[in-house]
PDB file of C-alpha atoms in Angstrom:
ATOM      1  CA  MET A  41      10.232 -14.209  -1.627  1.00  0.00           C
ATOM      2  CA  THR A  42       6.961 -13.523  -3.333  1.00  0.00           C
ATOM      3  CA  THR A  43       5.961 -10.388  -4.907  1.00  0.00           C
ATOM      4  CA  GLU A  44       2.708  -8.648  -5.687  1.00  0.00           C
ATOM      5  CA  THR A  45       1.868  -7.093  -9.240  1.00  0.00           C
ATOM      6  CA  SER A  46       0.774  -4.262  -9.303  1.00  0.00           C
ATOM      7  CA  ASP A  47       0.609  -0.413 -11.073  1.00  0.00           C
ATOM      8  CA  ALA A  48       3.395   1.106 -10.122  1.00  0.00           C
ATOM      9  CA  GLU A  49       0.881   4.438  -8.327  1.00  0.00           C
ATOM     10  CA  GLN A  50      -1.527   1.432  -7.403  1.00  0.00           C
ATOM     11  CA  ASP A  51      -0.515   1.231  -3.776  1.00  0.00           C
ATOM     12  CA  VAL A  52       1.502   4.059  -2.821  1.00  0.00           C
ATOM     13  CA  THR A  53       2.757   7.064  -4.380  1.00  0.00           C
ATOM     14  CA  THR A  54       6.173   7.041  -2.909  1.00  0.00           C
ATOM     15  CA  ASP A  55       8.481   4.766  -1.083  1.00  0.00           C
ATOM     16  CA  ASP A  56       9.031   7.189   1.774  1.00  0.00           C
ATOM     17  CA  VAL A  57      12.603   6.523   3.229  1.00  0.00           C
ATOM     18  CA  GLU A  58      15.233   7.661   5.324  1.00  0.00           C
ATOM     19  CA  ARG A  59      18.669   7.813   4.531  1.00  0.00           C
ATOM     20  CA  PRO A  60      21.476  10.241   4.250  1.00  0.00           C
ATOM     21  CA  ALA A  61      21.471  13.287   2.495  1.00  0.00           C
ATOM     22  CA  ASP A  62      23.829  11.994  -0.125  1.00  0.00           C
ATOM     23  CA  ALA A  63      21.927   9.475  -0.807  1.00  0.00           C
ATOM     24  CA  ILE A  64      19.383   9.960  -3.721  1.00  0.00           C
ATOM     25  CA  ASP A  65      16.099   7.272  -4.531  1.00  0.00           C
ATOM     26  CA  THR A  66      14.180   8.697  -7.140  1.00  0.00           C
ATOM     27  CA  ASP A  67      10.773   6.459  -5.107  1.00  0.00           C
ATOM     28  CA  THR A  68      11.502   9.352  -2.326  1.00  0.00           C
ATOM     29  CA  ARG A  69       8.990  12.413  -2.249  1.00  0.00           C
ATOM     30  CA  THR A  70       8.547  14.221   0.967  1.00  0.00           C
ATOM     31  CA  ASP A  71       4.551  14.622   1.805  1.00  0.00           C
ATOM     32  CA  GLU A  72       5.075  15.193   5.217  1.00  0.00           C
ATOM     33  CA  VAL A  73       4.392  18.873   6.315  1.00  0.00           C
ATOM     34  CA  ALA A  74       4.655  20.463   9.164  1.00  0.00           C
ATOM     35  CA  VAL A  75       1.698  22.475  10.275  1.00  0.00           C
ATOM     36  CA  ASP A  76       1.825  24.840  13.460  1.00  0.00           C
ATOM     37  CA  THR A  77      -1.452  23.757  15.487  1.00  0.00           C
ATOM     38  CA  ALA A  78      -1.966  27.297  16.772  1.00  0.00           C
ATOM     39  CA  ALA A  79      -2.547  28.639  13.501  1.00  0.00           C
ATOM     40  CA  VAL A  80      -5.214  26.484  11.652  1.00  0.00           C
ATOM     41  CA  SER A  81      -8.184  27.997  10.668  1.00  0.00           C
ATOM     42  CA  ASP A  82     -11.638  27.007  10.358  1.00  0.00           C
ATOM     43  CA  ASP A  83     -11.079  26.255   6.711  1.00  0.00           C
ATOM     44  CA  ASP A  84      -8.733  23.727   7.490  1.00  0.00           C
ATOM     45  CA  VAL A  85     -10.458  21.880   9.821  1.00  0.00           C
ATOM     46  CA  ASP A  86     -13.684  22.178   6.850  1.00  0.00           C
ATOM     47  CA  ASP A  87     -10.980  20.636   4.105  1.00  0.00           C
ATOM     48  CA  GLU A  88     -10.055  17.664   6.451  1.00  0.00           C
ATOM     49  CA  SER A  89     -13.435  17.095   7.024  1.00  0.00           C
ATOM     50  CA  ASP A  90     -14.435  17.148   3.141  1.00  0.00           C
ATOM     51  CA  GLY A  91     -11.298  14.704   2.984  1.00  0.00           C
ATOM     52  CA  ASP A  92     -12.869  12.088   5.470  1.00  0.00           C
ATOM     53  CA  ASP A  93     -15.978  12.830   3.807  1.00  0.00           C
ATOM     54  CA  ARG A  94     -14.589  11.752   0.713  1.00  0.00           C
ATOM     55  CA  LEU A  95     -13.252   8.485   1.726  1.00  0.00           C
ATOM     56  CA  VAL A  96     -16.210   7.621   3.508  1.00  0.00           C
ATOM     57  CA  GLU A  97     -17.686   8.269   0.016  1.00  0.00           C
ATOM     58  CA  GLU A  98     -15.547   6.237  -1.935  1.00  0.00           C
ATOM     59  CA  GLY A  99     -15.315   3.084   0.916  1.00  0.00           C
ATOM     60  CA  GLU A 100     -19.427   2.858  -0.110  1.00  0.00           C
ATOM     61  CA  ILE A 101     -19.241   2.882  -3.272  1.00  0.00           C
ATOM     62  CA  ALA A 102     -16.597   0.487  -2.718  1.00  0.00           C
ATOM     63  CA  GLY A 103     -19.182  -1.527  -1.075  1.00  0.00           C
ATOM     64  CA  ASP A 104     -21.788  -1.548  -3.095  1.00  0.00           C
ATOM     65  CA  TYR A 105     -19.806  -2.460  -6.283  1.00  0.00           C
ATOM     66  CA  LEU A 106     -18.106  -5.351  -4.360  1.00  0.00           C
ATOM     67  CA  GLU A 107     -21.275  -6.722  -3.362  1.00  0.00           C
ATOM     68  CA  GLN A 108     -22.454  -6.598  -6.289  1.00  0.00           C
ATOM     69  CA  LEU A 109     -19.896  -9.186  -7.478  1.00  0.00           C
ATOM     70  CA  LEU A 110     -20.164 -11.162  -4.292  1.00  0.00           C
ATOM     71  CA  ASP A 111     -23.848 -12.050  -5.182  1.00  0.00           C
ATOM     72  CA  VAL A 112     -22.642 -12.224  -8.649  1.00  0.00           C
ATOM     73  CA  LEU A 113     -20.626 -14.967  -8.269  1.00  0.00           C
ATOM     74  CA  ASP A 114     -22.264 -16.608  -5.474  1.00  0.00           C
ATOM     75  CA  PHE A 115     -19.648 -15.579  -2.473  1.00  0.00           C
ATOM     76  CA  ASP A 116     -20.422 -14.955   1.145  1.00  0.00           C
ATOM     77  CA  GLY A 117     -18.195 -12.299   2.688  1.00  0.00           C
ATOM     78  CA  ASP A 118     -18.982  -9.207   5.002  1.00  0.00           C
ATOM     79  CA  ILE A 119     -17.606  -6.038   3.899  1.00  0.00           C
ATOM     80  CA  ASP A 120     -16.281  -3.782   6.431  1.00  0.00           C
ATOM     81  CA  LEU A 121     -15.562   0.026   5.526  1.00  0.00           C
ATOM     82  CA  ASP A 122     -12.755   2.644   7.257  1.00  0.00           C
ATOM     83  CA  VAL A 123     -10.652   5.407   6.275  1.00  0.00           C
ATOM     84  CA  ASP A 124      -6.486   5.016   7.332  1.00  0.00           C
ATOM     85  CA  GLY A 125      -5.225   8.398   6.630  1.00  0.00           C
ATOM     86  CA  ASP A 126      -5.532   9.633   3.233  1.00  0.00           C
ATOM     87  CA  ARG A 127      -6.982   6.495   1.750  1.00  0.00           C
ATOM     88  CA  ALA A 128     -10.016   4.402   1.969  1.00  0.00           C
ATOM     89  CA  ILE A 129      -9.604   0.727   3.550  1.00  0.00           C
ATOM     90  CA  VAL A 130     -12.330  -1.952   2.733  1.00  0.00           C
ATOM     91  CA  SER A 131     -11.938  -5.159   3.693  1.00  0.00           C
ATOM     92  CA  ILE A 132     -13.896  -8.767   2.817  1.00  0.00           C
ATOM     93  CA  ASP A 133     -13.893 -11.377   5.292  1.00  0.00           C
ATOM     94  CA  GLY A 134     -15.912 -14.154   6.656  1.00  0.00           C
ATOM     95  CA  GLY A 135     -17.016 -15.980   3.662  1.00  0.00           C
ATOM     96  CA  ARG A 136     -15.742 -19.352   1.974  1.00  0.00           C
ATOM     97  CA  ASP A 137     -13.487 -19.850  -0.975  1.00  0.00           C
ATOM     98  CA  LEU A 138     -12.600 -16.073  -0.540  1.00  0.00           C
ATOM     99  CA  GLY A 139      -9.520 -17.504  -1.381  1.00  0.00           C
ATOM    100  CA  LYS A 140      -9.764 -17.122  -4.941  1.00  0.00           C
ATOM    101  CA  LEU A 141     -10.313 -13.697  -4.318  1.00  0.00           C
ATOM    102  CA  VAL A 142      -6.882 -13.793  -3.402  1.00  0.00           C
ATOM    103  CA  GLY A 143      -4.783 -15.881  -5.896  1.00  0.00           C
ATOM    104  CA  LYS A 144      -1.302 -16.717  -6.292  1.00  0.00           C
ATOM    105  CA  ASP A 145       0.673 -14.065  -4.825  1.00  0.00           C
ATOM    106  CA  GLY A 146      -2.475 -11.156  -4.465  1.00  0.00           C
ATOM    107  CA  GLU A 147      -2.366 -11.257  -8.337  1.00  0.00           C
ATOM    108  CA  VAL A 148      -6.482 -12.147  -8.256  1.00  0.00           C
ATOM    109  CA  LEU A 149      -6.715  -9.117  -5.408  1.00  0.00           C
ATOM    110  CA  ASP A 150      -4.601  -6.626  -7.035  1.00  0.00           C
ATOM    111  CA  ALA A 151      -7.102  -7.587 -10.293  1.00  0.00           C
ATOM    112  CA  LEU A 152      -9.829  -6.632  -8.394  1.00  0.00           C
ATOM    113  CA  GLN A 153      -8.883  -3.829  -6.227  1.00  0.00           C
ATOM    114  CA  GLU A 154      -7.797  -2.332  -9.300  1.00  0.00           C
ATOM    115  CA  LEU A 155     -11.199  -3.330 -10.825  1.00  0.00           C
ATOM    116  CA  THR A 156     -12.952  -1.450  -7.323  1.00  0.00           C
ATOM    117  CA  ARG A 157     -10.905   1.669  -8.309  1.00  0.00           C
ATOM    118  CA  LEU A 158     -12.158   1.840 -11.052  1.00  0.00           C
ATOM    119  CA  ALA A 159     -15.578   2.221 -10.030  1.00  0.00           C
ATOM    120  CA  VAL A 160     -15.216   4.668  -7.542  1.00  0.00           C
ATOM    121  CA  GLN A 161     -14.205   6.520 -10.211  1.00  0.00           C
ATOM    122  CA  GLN A 162     -16.306   6.501 -12.772  1.00  0.00           C
ATOM    123  CA  THR A 163     -18.810   7.493  -9.874  1.00  0.00           C
ATOM    124  CA  THR A 164     -16.407  10.242  -7.967  1.00  0.00           C
ATOM    125  CA  GLY A 165     -14.575  11.585 -11.106  1.00  0.00           C
ATOM    126  CA  ASP A 166     -11.461  11.084  -9.182  1.00  0.00           C
ATOM    127  CA  ARG A 167      -8.488   8.258  -9.383  1.00  0.00           C
ATOM    128  CA  SER A 168      -9.364   6.707  -6.090  1.00  0.00           C
ATOM    129  CA  ARG A 169      -6.183   5.344  -3.680  1.00  0.00           C
ATOM    130  CA  LEU A 170      -8.594   2.839  -2.019  1.00  0.00           C
ATOM    131  CA  MET A 171      -6.559  -0.299  -0.708  1.00  0.00           C
ATOM    132  CA  LEU A 172      -8.847  -3.308  -0.347  1.00  0.00           C
ATOM    133  CA  ASP A 173      -8.224  -6.855   1.673  1.00  0.00           C
ATOM    134  CA  VAL A 174      -9.304  -9.794   1.129  1.00  0.00           C
ATOM    135  CA  SER A 175      -9.102 -12.264   4.858  1.00  0.00           C
ATOM    136  CA  GLY A 176      -6.463 -10.390   6.144  1.00  0.00           C
ATOM    137  CA  TRP A 177      -3.933 -11.175   3.237  1.00  0.00           C
ATOM    138  CA  ARG A 178      -2.581  -8.061   2.756  1.00  0.00           C
ATOM    139  CA  ALA A 179      -2.623  -7.405   6.550  1.00  0.00           C
ATOM    140  CA  GLY A 180      -0.490 -10.569   6.822  1.00  0.00           C
ATOM    141  CA  ARG A 181       1.489  -9.730   4.019  1.00  0.00           C
ATOM    142  CA  ARG A 182       2.515  -6.695   5.524  1.00  0.00           C
ATOM    143  CA  GLU A 183       3.744  -7.591   8.744  1.00  0.00           C
ATOM    144  CA  ARG A 184       5.635 -10.560   6.916  1.00  0.00           C
ATOM    145  CA  LEU A 185       7.472  -8.020   4.811  1.00  0.00           C
ATOM    146  CA  SER A 186       7.904  -5.751   7.592  1.00  0.00           C
ATOM    147  CA  GLY A 187       9.589  -8.653   9.584  1.00  0.00           C
ATOM    148  CA  LEU A 188      12.172  -9.392   6.490  1.00  0.00           C
ATOM    149  CA  GLY A 189      13.314  -5.834   6.129  1.00  0.00           C
ATOM    150  CA  THR A 190      14.023  -5.515   9.862  1.00  0.00           C
ATOM    151  CA  GLU A 191      16.155  -8.928   9.273  1.00  0.00           C
ATOM    152  CA  VAL A 192      17.819  -7.803   6.700  1.00  0.00           C
ATOM    153  CA  ALA A 193      18.794  -4.432   8.194  1.00  0.00           C
ATOM    154  CA  GLU A 194      20.266  -5.877  11.004  1.00  0.00           C
ATOM    155  CA  ARG A 195      22.307  -8.187   9.173  1.00  0.00           C
ATOM    156  CA  VAL A 196      23.397  -5.482   7.062  1.00  0.00           C
ATOM    157  CA  ARG A 197      23.960  -3.388   9.829  1.00  0.00           C
ATOM    158  CA  ASP A 198      26.078  -6.629  11.826  1.00  0.00           C
ATOM    159  CA  ALA A 199      28.213  -7.074   8.563  1.00  0.00           C
ATOM    160  CA  GLY A 200      28.353  -3.967   6.130  1.00  0.00           C
ATOM    161  CA  GLY A 201      27.931  -3.739   2.767  1.00  0.00           C
ATOM    162  CA  ARG A 202      24.348  -4.013   1.045  1.00  0.00           C
ATOM    163  CA  GLU A 203      21.892  -6.399   0.277  1.00  0.00           C
ATOM    164  CA  ALA A 204      19.453  -5.905  -2.390  1.00  0.00           C
ATOM    165  CA  LEU A 205      16.021  -7.898  -2.183  1.00  0.00           C
ATOM    166  CA  ASP A 206      13.287  -9.570  -4.353  1.00  0.00           C
ATOM    167  CA  PRO A 207      11.635  -7.261  -6.695  1.00  0.00           C
ATOM    168  CA  MET A 208       8.593  -6.080  -5.310  1.00  0.00           C
ATOM    169  CA  SER A 209       5.440  -4.525  -6.022  1.00  0.00           C
ATOM    170  CA  PRO A 210       5.650  -0.365  -4.601  1.00  0.00           C
ATOM    171  CA  PHE A 211       3.320  -1.439  -1.918  1.00  0.00           C
ATOM    172  CA  GLU A 212       5.585  -3.773  -0.473  1.00  0.00           C
ATOM    173  CA  ARG A 213       8.866  -1.807  -1.347  1.00  0.00           C
ATOM    174  CA  LYS A 214       6.994   1.012   1.311  1.00  0.00           C
ATOM    175  CA  ILE A 215       7.200  -1.612   3.788  1.00  0.00           C
ATOM    176  CA  VAL A 216      10.255  -2.760   3.407  1.00  0.00           C
ATOM    177  CA  HIS A 217      11.452   1.143   3.879  1.00  0.00           C
ATOM    178  CA  ASP A 218       9.782   1.585   6.984  1.00  0.00           C
ATOM    179  CA  ALA A 219      10.919  -1.366   8.617  1.00  0.00           C
ATOM    180  CA  VAL A 220      14.612  -0.167   7.641  1.00  0.00           C
ATOM    181  CA  ALA A 221      14.003   2.748   8.830  1.00  0.00           C
ATOM    182  CA  ALA A 222      13.533   2.124  12.135  1.00  0.00           C
ATOM    183  CA  VAL A 223      17.239   0.401  12.087  1.00  0.00           C
ATOM    184  CA  ASP A 224      20.048   2.709  12.983  1.00  0.00           C
ATOM    185  CA  GLY A 225      22.745   2.117  11.008  1.00  0.00           C
ATOM    186  CA  VAL A 226      21.336   1.525   7.772  1.00  0.00           C
ATOM    187  CA  TYR A 227      19.234   3.023   5.320  1.00  0.00           C
ATOM    188  CA  SER A 228      17.535   1.432   1.790  1.00  0.00           C
ATOM    189  CA  GLU A 229      17.135   2.737  -1.119  1.00  0.00           C
ATOM    190  CA  SER A 230      15.154   1.394  -4.727  1.00  0.00           C
ATOM    191  CA  GLU A 231      16.818   0.238  -7.710  1.00  0.00           C
ATOM    192  CA  GLY A 232      15.456  -1.077 -11.047  1.00  0.00           C
ATOM    193  CA  THR A 233      12.695  -0.367 -13.140  1.00  0.00           C
ATOM    194  CA  GLU A 234       9.204  -1.921 -12.397  1.00  0.00           C
ATOM    195  CA  PRO A 235       8.311  -4.865 -12.452  1.00  0.00           C
ATOM    196  CA  ARG A 236      12.015  -5.575 -11.593  1.00  0.00           C
ATOM    197  CA  ARG A 237      12.193  -2.636  -8.965  1.00  0.00           C
ATOM    198  CA  ARG A 238      13.627  -3.595  -6.089  1.00  0.00           C
ATOM    199  CA  VAL A 239      14.610  -2.319  -2.678  1.00  0.00           C
ATOM    200  CA  VAL A 240      18.426  -2.196  -1.702  1.00  0.00           C
ATOM    201  CA  VAL A 241      19.565  -2.258   2.135  1.00  0.00           C
ATOM    202  CA  ILE A 242      22.658  -0.779   2.769  1.00  0.00           C
ATOM    203  CA  ALA A 243      25.161   0.250   5.621  1.00  0.00           C
ATOM    204  CA  GLU A 244      26.029   3.572   6.386  1.00  0.00           C
TER     205      GLU A 244
END
């Protein structure tokens, strides 16, 4: 099992986990708030629009920064900008040698993502949660981790007990927690301290 190395706040602010009421995990925080759509005011709509505009601005700043970096490194690559929920998404694709920007287990990619976030923060004055991907590495990693979470959850459901996974970054743990939550009869928690924090899957 490979892991990404990143600051605890880089990729997710929490591990959103479904579990019995008596299971406590300090990673968990409920961020979703039910909203009566009939009561949404014009101010609410304006706030949402402002949020989207801010994320678009983050993506554009990050894109300019990365374009300059690619020029310095003499790397070719196309930069795509998107918004997913409450974060800007920036992807670099299509160029040769882009694997060098990923590095072993995504270590270079994590460092580059943090530098890009700092470049955005220097311009906006606000901490960025921007996500950077290169050649689809994070997307592929997400798919593999989701499959792992489902596999372990089904195994624990059938055999009972609990199973601890290898240490993971917050980004990775969130993906596994989501996959486990989709399987009936099990729940997951995070145990340990960074950078050795890991997901534990437990039979109900």
